[in-house]
Every structure is written in structure tokens, then in C-alpha cells.
Amino acid sequence: HARPLEHPAPSASARPAQVILLRHAEKARDGSDVHLSERGRARALALADLLTTNAVLAVKGSPAALFAPKFTKRGHTLRPYETLEPLAQKLKLPIQMLVRPADYATLAHYVLDDPGLDGKTVVICWIHDDLPGLAAAFGVRSPPAHWKEKVYDRIWVITYKGNRAALKKLRQHLLPGDSAK
């Protein structure tokens, strides 16, 4: 009996090797200042090193693209940009601001469909309220329900195996007082 020819599986669309999601660094306690606090600026500097030297995060290569939301009239979207600035300077990469915070699904489609990002590491710094939805837009089936208001010291790493997206939550361990849990 001749066996039928096996057809190769359809090729997946372009897909990054990993997508690193993080919340902007610390803001002023009362939230009135649209810029990072002093602690937030310290975290942003430390993140630039972490995201380029940490063995777990750099296993797929240095970040090839950086994304933050477009600035809004309320101004709180300056913080994600400011969080990525030291990393952008270190890598000599632009911070791309393609969509408003609520349009995170559009950003996910853009990243997943960009052949230039296939097999690369992408870093996205966003507003904490939208991070679970952003993870879902990247294909994570059961993203955490929310990112807690006072939590700044986490990183979510999305990797792909076939068509399945997996999310791993990591602690940053960058500044005194960062959580050990």
C-alpha cells in the first residue's frame, strides 16, 4: 500500500520568539505627576541592564523592537515611554508609539504580523490596566485577571511553541523593597 503524501503544516504567520510585557516604572505616590518618580527612573535604568544581560530574558537575543502607547492628553502615557528610554538609548532603538493605550489589540496584531520581528525579542511597556488584555491579544489563553495597582517589579514573558502562547511571570529583583514573592 502506498502511503498518501503528507502535506506540511501551514506555516505560522511571522511571530516573535518572545514578547516581554512590563508595566511602566513607579509614578509619584499621589499619581499627580505624569512623569516617573525618582524610584521609577532608577527602575528604568536597572531594566535596561536586566533586559539585555539576564540569561532568561536574553536567551532569544537582545530586544529588536520597543513599544509604548501613544501619548494622551491625560499624560500618564509618558511613563511607559520614559521607562523604555534607557533601554532604547543602550540598544540604539526607537521607541515605537503606534496606538493609544486602549488599542493594544491592534498593536498585538501588528507585532504578530511583522515579518521583520519573526524570531526576535520584542519589549512592550504599557499601562497596567491593559496588560492582561494585551497578553490575551498575543494569544495567551488564561492571562492573569489583572496587574495589581501597586506592583511595578514584574515582567511577563510570552513565548510560542507551535501555535500556543505561554506566559511566564518573573520578578525583577532590581531595587530595594522589590517583592520576593
JSON list of C-alpha atoms in Angstrom, two decimals:
[
{"chain": "A", "resi": 1, "resn": "HIS", "atom": "CA", "xyz": [0.00, 0.00, 0.00]},
{"chain": "A", "resi": 2, "resn": "ALA", "atom": "CA", "xyz": [1.30, 3.39, -0.94]},
{"chain": "A", "resi": 3, "resn": "ARG", "atom": "CA", "xyz": [1.05, 5.94, 1.82]},
{"chain": "A", "resi": 4, "resn": "PRO", "atom": "CA", "xyz": [-0.53, 9.27, 0.92]},
{"chain": "A", "resi": 5, "resn": "LEU", "atom": "CA", "xyz": [1.86, 12.18, 0.77]},
{"chain": "A", "resi": 6, "resn": "GLU", "atom": "CA", "xyz": [1.90, 14.14, 3.96]},
{"chain": "A", "resi": 7, "resn": "HIS", "atom": "CA", "xyz": [1.40, 17.81, 3.48]},
{"chain": "A", "resi": 8, "resn": "PRO", "atom": "CA", "xyz": [3.48, 20.08, 5.66]},
{"chain": "A", "resi": 9, "resn": "ALA", "atom": "CA", "xyz": [1.53, 22.03, 8.22]},
{"chain": "A", "resi": 10, "resn": "PRO", "atom": "CA", "xyz": [0.65, 25.52, 7.05]},
{"chain": "A", "resi": 11, "resn": "SER", "atom": "CA", "xyz": [3.36, 27.93, 8.09]},
{"chain": "A", "resi": 12, "resn": "ALA", "atom": "CA", "xyz": [2.54, 30.14, 11.02]},
{"chain": "A", "resi": 13, "resn": "SER", "atom": "CA", "xyz": [2.48, 33.85, 10.47]},
{"chain": "A", "resi": 14, "resn": "ALA", "atom": "CA", "xyz": [5.56, 35.78, 11.47]},
{"chain": "A", "resi": 15, "resn": "ARG", "atom": "CA", "xyz": [5.93, 35.56, 15.20]},
{"chain": "A", "resi": 16, "resn": "PRO", "atom": "CA", "xyz": [8.43, 36.95, 17.68]},
{"chain": "A", "resi": 17, "resn": "ALA", "atom": "CA", "xyz": [10.47, 34.43, 19.67]},
{"chain": "A", "resi": 18, "resn": "GLN", "atom": "CA", "xyz": [9.32, 36.20, 22.80]},
{"chain": "A", "resi": 19, "resn": "VAL", "atom": "CA", "xyz": [7.26, 39.19, 23.81]},
{"chain": "A", "resi": 20, "resn": "ILE", "atom": "CA", "xyz": [8.24, 40.84, 27.08]},
{"chain": "A", "resi": 21, "resn": "LEU", "atom": "CA", "xyz": [5.44, 42.82, 28.71]},
{"chain": "A", "resi": 22, "resn": "LEU", "atom": "CA", "xyz": [6.07, 45.20, 31.56]},
{"chain": "A", "resi": 23, "resn": "ARG", "atom": "CA", "xyz": [4.33, 47.95, 33.36]},
{"chain": "A", "resi": 24, "resn": "HIS", "atom": "CA", "xyz": [5.82, 51.42, 33.40]},
{"chain": "A", "resi": 25, "resn": "ALA", "atom": "CA", "xyz": [8.07, 52.12, 36.38]},
{"chain": "A", "resi": 26, "resn": "GLU", "atom": "CA", "xyz": [6.93, 53.90, 39.54]},
{"chain": "A", "resi": 27, "resn": "LYS", "atom": "CA", "xyz": [4.96, 57.11, 39.49]},
{"chain": "A", "resi": 28, "resn": "ALA", "atom": "CA", "xyz": [4.60, 59.71, 42.24]},
{"chain": "A", "resi": 29, "resn": "ARG", "atom": "CA", "xyz": [2.63, 58.37, 45.22]},
{"chain": "A", "resi": 30, "resn": "ASP", "atom": "CA", "xyz": [-0.37, 60.58, 44.53]},
{"chain": "A", "resi": 31, "resn": "GLY", "atom": "CA", "xyz": [-0.20, 59.97, 40.77]},
{"chain": "A", "resi": 32, "resn": "SER", "atom": "CA", "xyz": [-0.36, 63.70, 40.06]},
{"chain": "A", "resi": 33, "resn": "ASP", "atom": "CA", "xyz": [2.94, 63.88, 38.17]},
{"chain": "A", "resi": 34, "resn": "VAL", "atom": "CA", "xyz": [2.77, 62.46, 34.65]},
{"chain": "A", "resi": 35, "resn": "HIS", "atom": "CA", "xyz": [6.47, 61.55, 34.80]},
{"chain": "A", "resi": 36, "resn": "LEU", "atom": "CA", "xyz": [8.30, 58.74, 36.58]},
{"chain": "A", "resi": 37, "resn": "SER", "atom": "CA", "xyz": [9.22, 59.24, 40.20]},
{"chain": "A", "resi": 38, "resn": "GLU", "atom": "CA", "xyz": [12.86, 59.11, 41.33]},
{"chain": "A", "resi": 39, "resn": "ARG", "atom": "CA", "xyz": [12.40, 55.40, 42.12]},
{"chain": "A", "resi": 40, "resn": "GLY", "atom": "CA", "xyz": [10.79, 54.93, 38.71]},
{"chain": "A", "resi": 41, "resn": "ARG", "atom": "CA", "xyz": [13.80, 56.47, 36.97]},
{"chain": "A", "resi": 42, "resn": "ALA", "atom": "CA", "xyz": [16.09, 54.15, 38.97]},
{"chain": "A", "resi": 43, "resn": "ARG", "atom": "CA", "xyz": [13.97, 51.16, 37.87]},
{"chain": "A", "resi": 44, "resn": "ALA", "atom": "CA", "xyz": [14.08, 52.26, 34.23]},
{"chain": "A", "resi": 45, "resn": "LEU", "atom": "CA", "xyz": [17.89, 52.38, 34.35]},
{"chain": "A", "resi": 46, "resn": "ALA", "atom": "CA", "xyz": [18.08, 48.96, 36.01]},
{"chain": "A", "resi": 47, "resn": "LEU", "atom": "CA", "xyz": [15.63, 47.48, 33.49]},
{"chain": "A", "resi": 48, "resn": "ALA", "atom": "CA", "xyz": [17.95, 48.49, 30.63]},
{"chain": "A", "resi": 49, "resn": "ASP", "atom": "CA", "xyz": [20.60, 46.19, 32.10]},
{"chain": "A", "resi": 50, "resn": "LEU", "atom": "CA", "xyz": [18.19, 43.43, 33.09]},
{"chain": "A", "resi": 51, "resn": "LEU", "atom": "CA", "xyz": [16.60, 43.21, 29.65]},
{"chain": "A", "resi": 52, "resn": "THR", "atom": "CA", "xyz": [19.96, 42.92, 27.91]},
{"chain": "A", "resi": 53, "resn": "THR", "atom": "CA", "xyz": [22.00, 40.76, 30.30]},
{"chain": "A", "resi": 54, "resn": "ASN", "atom": "CA", "xyz": [19.62, 38.45, 32.19]},
{"chain": "A", "resi": 55, "resn": "ALA", "atom": "CA", "xyz": [20.17, 34.89, 30.92]},
{"chain": "A", "resi": 56, "resn": "VAL", "atom": "CA", "xyz": [16.46, 34.02, 30.94]},
{"chain": "A", "resi": 57, "resn": "LEU", "atom": "CA", "xyz": [15.36, 37.19, 29.16]},
{"chain": "A", "resi": 58, "resn": "ALA", "atom": "CA", "xyz": [18.27, 37.36, 26.69]},
{"chain": "A", "resi": 59, "resn": "VAL", "atom": "CA", "xyz": [18.09, 33.69, 25.67]},
{"chain": "A", "resi": 60, "resn": "LYS", "atom": "CA", "xyz": [16.22, 34.67, 22.49]},
{"chain": "A", "resi": 61, "resn": "GLY", "atom": "CA", "xyz": [18.52, 37.64, 21.79]},
{"chain": "A", "resi": 62, "resn": "SER", "atom": "CA", "xyz": [18.56, 41.31, 22.67]},
{"chain": "A", "resi": 63, "resn": "PRO", "atom": "CA", "xyz": [15.33, 43.20, 22.10]},
{"chain": "A", "resi": 64, "resn": "ALA", "atom": "CA", "xyz": [14.81, 44.07, 18.43]},
{"chain": "A", "resi": 65, "resn": "ALA", "atom": "CA", "xyz": [11.81, 46.38, 18.93]},
{"chain": "A", "resi": 66, "resn": "LEU", "atom": "CA", "xyz": [10.42, 48.55, 21.73]},
{"chain": "A", "resi": 67, "resn": "PHE", "atom": "CA", "xyz": [6.81, 49.68, 22.00]},
{"chain": "A", "resi": 68, "resn": "ALA", "atom": "CA", "xyz": [4.93, 52.10, 24.26]},
{"chain": "A", "resi": 69, "resn": "PRO", "atom": "CA", "xyz": [1.48, 53.67, 23.88]},
{"chain": "A", "resi": 70, "resn": "LYS", "atom": "CA", "xyz": [0.99, 56.98, 22.11]},
{"chain": "A", "resi": 71, "resn": "PHE", "atom": "CA", "xyz": [0.95, 59.98, 24.40]},
{"chain": "A", "resi": 72, "resn": "THR", "atom": "CA", "xyz": [-2.53, 61.03, 25.53]},
{"chain": "A", "resi": 73, "resn": "LYS", "atom": "CA", "xyz": [-3.93, 64.31, 26.81]},
{"chain": "A", "resi": 74, "resn": "ARG", "atom": "CA", "xyz": [-4.04, 62.92, 30.37]},
{"chain": "A", "resi": 75, "resn": "GLY", "atom": "CA", "xyz": [-0.29, 62.43, 30.11]},
{"chain": "A", "resi": 76, "resn": "HIS", "atom": "CA", "xyz": [0.06, 59.19, 32.08]},
{"chain": "A", "resi": 77, "resn": "THR", "atom": "CA", "xyz": [1.32, 57.54, 28.92]},
{"chain": "A", "resi": 78, "resn": "LEU", "atom": "CA", "xyz": [4.61, 59.40, 29.28]},
{"chain": "A", "resi": 79, "resn": "ARG", "atom": "CA", "xyz": [5.65, 56.84, 31.91]},
{"chain": "A", "resi": 80, "resn": "PRO", "atom": "CA", "xyz": [5.89, 53.79, 29.62]},
{"chain": "A", "resi": 81, "resn": "TYR", "atom": "CA", "xyz": [8.00, 55.81, 27.19]},
{"chain": "A", "resi": 82, "resn": "GLU", "atom": "CA", "xyz": [10.23, 57.10, 29.99]},
{"chain": "A", "resi": 83, "resn": "THR", "atom": "CA", "xyz": [10.59, 53.54, 31.34]},
{"chain": "A", "resi": 84, "resn": "LEU", "atom": "CA", "xyz": [11.95, 52.36, 27.98]},
{"chain": "A", "resi": 85, "resn": "GLU", "atom": "CA", "xyz": [14.21, 55.37, 27.33]},
{"chain": "A", "resi": 86, "resn": "PRO", "atom": "CA", "xyz": [17.39, 53.97, 28.97]},
{"chain": "A", "resi": 87, "resn": "LEU", "atom": "CA", "xyz": [16.93, 50.66, 27.12]},
{"chain": "A", "resi": 88, "resn": "ALA", "atom": "CA", "xyz": [16.32, 52.46, 23.83]},
{"chain": "A", "resi": 89, "resn": "GLN", "atom": "CA", "xyz": [19.50, 54.51, 24.32]},
{"chain": "A", "resi": 90, "resn": "LYS", "atom": "CA", "xyz": [21.52, 51.42, 25.22]},
{"chain": "A", "resi": 91, "resn": "LEU", "atom": "CA", "xyz": [20.29, 49.47, 22.18]},
{"chain": "A", "resi": 92, "resn": "LYS", "atom": "CA", "xyz": [20.10, 52.48, 19.87]},
{"chain": "A", "resi": 93, "resn": "LEU", "atom": "CA", "xyz": [16.50, 51.59, 19.02]},
{"chain": "A", "resi": 94, "resn": "PRO", "atom": "CA", "xyz": [13.50, 53.88, 18.63]},
{"chain": "A", "resi": 95, "resn": "ILE", "atom": "CA", "xyz": [10.52, 53.53, 20.95]},
{"chain": "A", "resi": 96, "resn": "GLN", "atom": "CA", "xyz": [7.60, 52.92, 18.62]},
{"chain": "A", "resi": 97, "resn": "MET", "atom": "CA", "xyz": [4.32, 54.50, 19.69]},
{"chain": "A", "resi": 98, "resn": "LEU", "atom": "CA", "xyz": [1.79, 53.25, 17.16]},
{"chain": "A", "resi": 99, "resn": "VAL", "atom": "CA", "xyz": [-1.50, 53.14, 19.09]},
{"chain": "A", "resi": 100, "resn": "ARG", "atom": "CA", "xyz": [-3.34, 54.61, 22.06]},
{"chain": "A", "resi": 101, "resn": "PRO", "atom": "CA", "xyz": [-3.41, 52.55, 25.28]},
{"chain": "A", "resi": 102, "resn": "ALA", "atom": "CA", "xyz": [-6.87, 51.07, 24.65]},
{"chain": "A", "resi": 103, "resn": "ASP", "atom": "CA", "xyz": [-5.85, 49.91, 21.15]},
{"chain": "A", "resi": 104, "resn": "TYR", "atom": "CA", "xyz": [-3.45, 47.26, 22.44]},
{"chain": "A", "resi": 105, "resn": "ALA", "atom": "CA", "xyz": [-5.07, 44.51, 20.31]},
{"chain": "A", "resi": 106, "resn": "THR", "atom": "CA", "xyz": [-4.10, 46.46, 17.19]},
{"chain": "A", "resi": 107, "resn": "LEU", "atom": "CA", "xyz": [-0.52, 46.58, 18.45]},
{"chain": "A", "resi": 108, "resn": "ALA", "atom": "CA", "xyz": [-0.50, 42.80, 19.06]},
{"chain": "A", "resi": 109, "resn": "HIS", "atom": "CA", "xyz": [-1.72, 42.15, 15.51]},
{"chain": "A", "resi": 110, "resn": "TYR", "atom": "CA", "xyz": [0.95, 44.48, 14.14]},
{"chain": "A", "resi": 111, "resn": "VAL", "atom": "CA", "xyz": [3.73, 42.72, 16.07]},
{"chain": "A", "resi": 112, "resn": "LEU", "atom": "CA", "xyz": [2.48, 39.22, 15.20]},
{"chain": "A", "resi": 113, "resn": "ASP", "atom": "CA", "xyz": [2.18, 40.08, 11.50]},
{"chain": "A", "resi": 114, "resn": "ASP", "atom": "CA", "xyz": [5.52, 41.90, 11.09]},
{"chain": "A", "resi": 115, "resn": "PRO", "atom": "CA", "xyz": [7.97, 39.54, 9.32]},
{"chain": "A", "resi": 116, "resn": "GLY", "atom": "CA", "xyz": [10.83, 41.75, 10.50]},
{"chain": "A", "resi": 117, "resn": "LEU", "atom": "CA", "xyz": [10.07, 40.65, 14.08]},
{"chain": "A", "resi": 118, "resn": "ASP", "atom": "CA", "xyz": [9.90, 36.93, 13.30]},
{"chain": "A", "resi": 119, "resn": "GLY", "atom": "CA", "xyz": [12.10, 35.05, 15.78]},
{"chain": "A", "resi": 120, "resn": "LYS", "atom": "CA", "xyz": [13.06, 38.25, 17.63]},
{"chain": "A", "resi": 121, "resn": "THR", "atom": "CA", "xyz": [12.54, 39.62, 21.12]},
{"chain": "A", "resi": 122, "resn": "VAL", "atom": "CA", "xyz": [10.00, 42.44, 21.47]},
{"chain": "A", "resi": 123, "resn": "VAL", "atom": "CA", "xyz": [9.60, 44.59, 24.60]},
{"chain": "A", "resi": 124, "resn": "ILE", "atom": "CA", "xyz": [6.29, 46.35, 25.28]},
{"chain": "A", "resi": 125, "resn": "CYS", "atom": "CA", "xyz": [5.87, 48.73, 28.19]},
{"chain": "A", "resi": 126, "resn": "TRP", "atom": "CA", "xyz": [2.22, 49.60, 28.82]},
{"chain": "A", "resi": 127, "resn": "ILE", "atom": "CA", "xyz": [-0.40, 50.79, 31.31]},
{"chain": "A", "resi": 128, "resn": "HIS", "atom": "CA", "xyz": [-1.07, 48.13, 33.97]},
{"chain": "A", "resi": 129, "resn": "ASP", "atom": "CA", "xyz": [-4.85, 48.04, 33.42]},
{"chain": "A", "resi": 130, "resn": "ASP", "atom": "CA", "xyz": [-4.38, 46.87, 29.82]},
{"chain": "A", "resi": 131, "resn": "LEU", "atom": "CA", "xyz": [-1.63, 44.27, 30.33]},
{"chain": "A", "resi": 132, "resn": "PRO", "atom": "CA", "xyz": [-3.96, 41.24, 30.80]},
{"chain": "A", "resi": 133, "resn": "GLY", "atom": "CA", "xyz": [-5.84, 42.18, 27.61]},
{"chain": "A", "resi": 134, "resn": "LEU", "atom": "CA", "xyz": [-2.56, 42.71, 25.79]},
{"chain": "A", "resi": 135, "resn": "ALA", "atom": "CA", "xyz": [-1.37, 39.24, 26.86]},
{"chain": "A", "resi": 136, "resn": "ALA", "atom": "CA", "xyz": [-4.65, 37.76, 25.60]},
{"chain": "A", "resi": 137, "resn": "ALA", "atom": "CA", "xyz": [-4.23, 39.61, 22.29]},
{"chain": "A", "resi": 138, "resn": "PHE", "atom": "CA", "xyz": [-0.88, 37.85, 21.92]},
{"chain": "A", "resi": 139, "resn": "GLY", "atom": "CA", "xyz": [-2.67, 34.51, 22.27]},
{"chain": "A", "resi": 140, "resn": "VAL", "atom": "CA", "xyz": [-2.27, 33.75, 25.98]},
{"chain": "A", "resi": 141, "resn": "ARG", "atom": "CA", "xyz": [-5.35, 31.68, 26.77]},
{"chain": "A", "resi": 142, "resn": "SER", "atom": "CA", "xyz": [-5.58, 32.35, 30.50]},
{"chain": "A", "resi": 143, "resn": "PRO", "atom": "CA", "xyz": [-3.79, 35.59, 31.28]},
{"chain": "A", "resi": 144, "resn": "PRO", "atom": "CA", "xyz": [-3.85, 36.82, 34.88]},
{"chain": "A", "resi": 145, "resn": "ALA", "atom": "CA", "xyz": [-7.06, 38.71, 35.60]},
{"chain": "A", "resi": 146, "resn": "HIS", "atom": "CA", "xyz": [-5.28, 41.94, 36.47]},
{"chain": "A", "resi": 147, "resn": "TRP", "atom": "CA", "xyz": [-1.98, 43.59, 37.20]},
{"chain": "A", "resi": 148, "resn": "LYS", "atom": "CA", "xyz": [-2.12, 44.98, 40.73]},
{"chain": "A", "resi": 149, "resn": "GLU", "atom": "CA", "xyz": [-2.11, 48.76, 41.13]},
{"chain": "A", "resi": 150, "resn": "LYS", "atom": "CA", "xyz": [0.98, 48.96, 43.35]},
{"chain": "A", "resi": 151, "resn": "VAL", "atom": "CA", "xyz": [3.08, 46.31, 41.56]},
{"chain": "A", "resi": 152, "resn": "TYR", "atom": "CA", "xyz": [5.94, 47.58, 39.40]},
{"chain": "A", "resi": 153, "resn": "ASP", "atom": "CA", "xyz": [8.51, 44.80, 39.81]},
{"chain": "A", "resi": 154, "resn": "ARG", "atom": "CA", "xyz": [7.17, 42.10, 37.47]},
{"chain": "A", "resi": 155, "resn": "ILE", "atom": "CA", "xyz": [7.77, 41.05, 33.90]},
{"chain": "A", "resi": 156, "resn": "TRP", "atom": "CA", "xyz": [5.51, 38.84, 31.81]},
{"chain": "A", "resi": 157, "resn": "VAL", "atom": "CA", "xyz": [7.29, 36.83, 29.11]},
{"chain": "A", "resi": 158, "resn": "ILE", "atom": "CA", "xyz": [5.24, 35.32, 26.29]},
{"chain": "A", "resi": 159, "resn": "THR", "atom": "CA", "xyz": [6.84, 32.56, 24.24]},
{"chain": "A", "resi": 160, "resn": "TYR", "atom": "CA", "xyz": [5.40, 30.40, 21.50]},
{"chain": "A", "resi": 161, "resn": "LYS", "atom": "CA", "xyz": [5.50, 26.68, 20.87]},
{"chain": "A", "resi": 162, "resn": "GLY", "atom": "CA", "xyz": [3.71, 25.98, 17.64]},
{"chain": "A", "resi": 163, "resn": "ASN", "atom": "CA", "xyz": [0.51, 28.00, 17.79]},
{"chain": "A", "resi": 164, "resn": "ARG", "atom": "CA", "xyz": [0.35, 28.05, 21.59]},
{"chain": "A", "resi": 165, "resn": "ALA", "atom": "CA", "xyz": [1.35, 31.10, 23.58]},
{"chain": "A", "resi": 166, "resn": "ALA", "atom": "CA", "xyz": [2.72, 30.55, 27.07]},
{"chain": "A", "resi": 167, "resn": "LEU", "atom": "CA", "xyz": [3.05, 33.25, 29.72]},
{"chain": "A", "resi": 168, "resn": "LYS", "atom": "CA", "xyz": [5.71, 33.19, 32.42]},
{"chain": "A", "resi": 169, "resn": "LYS", "atom": "CA", "xyz": [5.64, 35.73, 35.27]},
{"chain": "A", "resi": 170, "resn": "LEU", "atom": "CA", "xyz": [9.04, 36.83, 36.54]},
{"chain": "A", "resi": 171, "resn": "ARG", "atom": "CA", "xyz": [10.19, 39.08, 39.37]},
{"chain": "A", "resi": 172, "resn": "GLN", "atom": "CA", "xyz": [12.64, 41.85, 38.53]},
{"chain": "A", "resi": 173, "resn": "HIS", "atom": "CA", "xyz": [14.67, 41.93, 41.80]},
{"chain": "A", "resi": 174, "resn": "LEU", "atom": "CA", "xyz": [16.10, 45.32, 40.81]},
{"chain": "A", "resi": 175, "resn": "LEU", "atom": "CA", "xyz": [15.53, 47.74, 43.69]},
{"chain": "A", "resi": 176, "resn": "PRO", "atom": "CA", "xyz": [15.44, 47.52, 47.47]},
{"chain": "A", "resi": 177, "resn": "GLY", "atom": "CA", "xyz": [11.90, 46.64, 48.51]},
{"chain": "A", "resi": 178, "resn": "ASP", "atom": "CA", "xyz": [11.08, 44.63, 45.38]},
{"chain": "A", "resi": 179, "resn": "SER", "atom": "CA", "xyz": [8.92, 41.64, 46.24]},
{"chain": "A", "resi": 180, "resn": "ALA", "atom": "CA", "xyz": [10.48, 38.26, 46.92]},
{"chain": "A", "resi": 181, "resn": "LYS", "atom": "CA", "xyz": [7.13, 36.57, 46.12]}
]
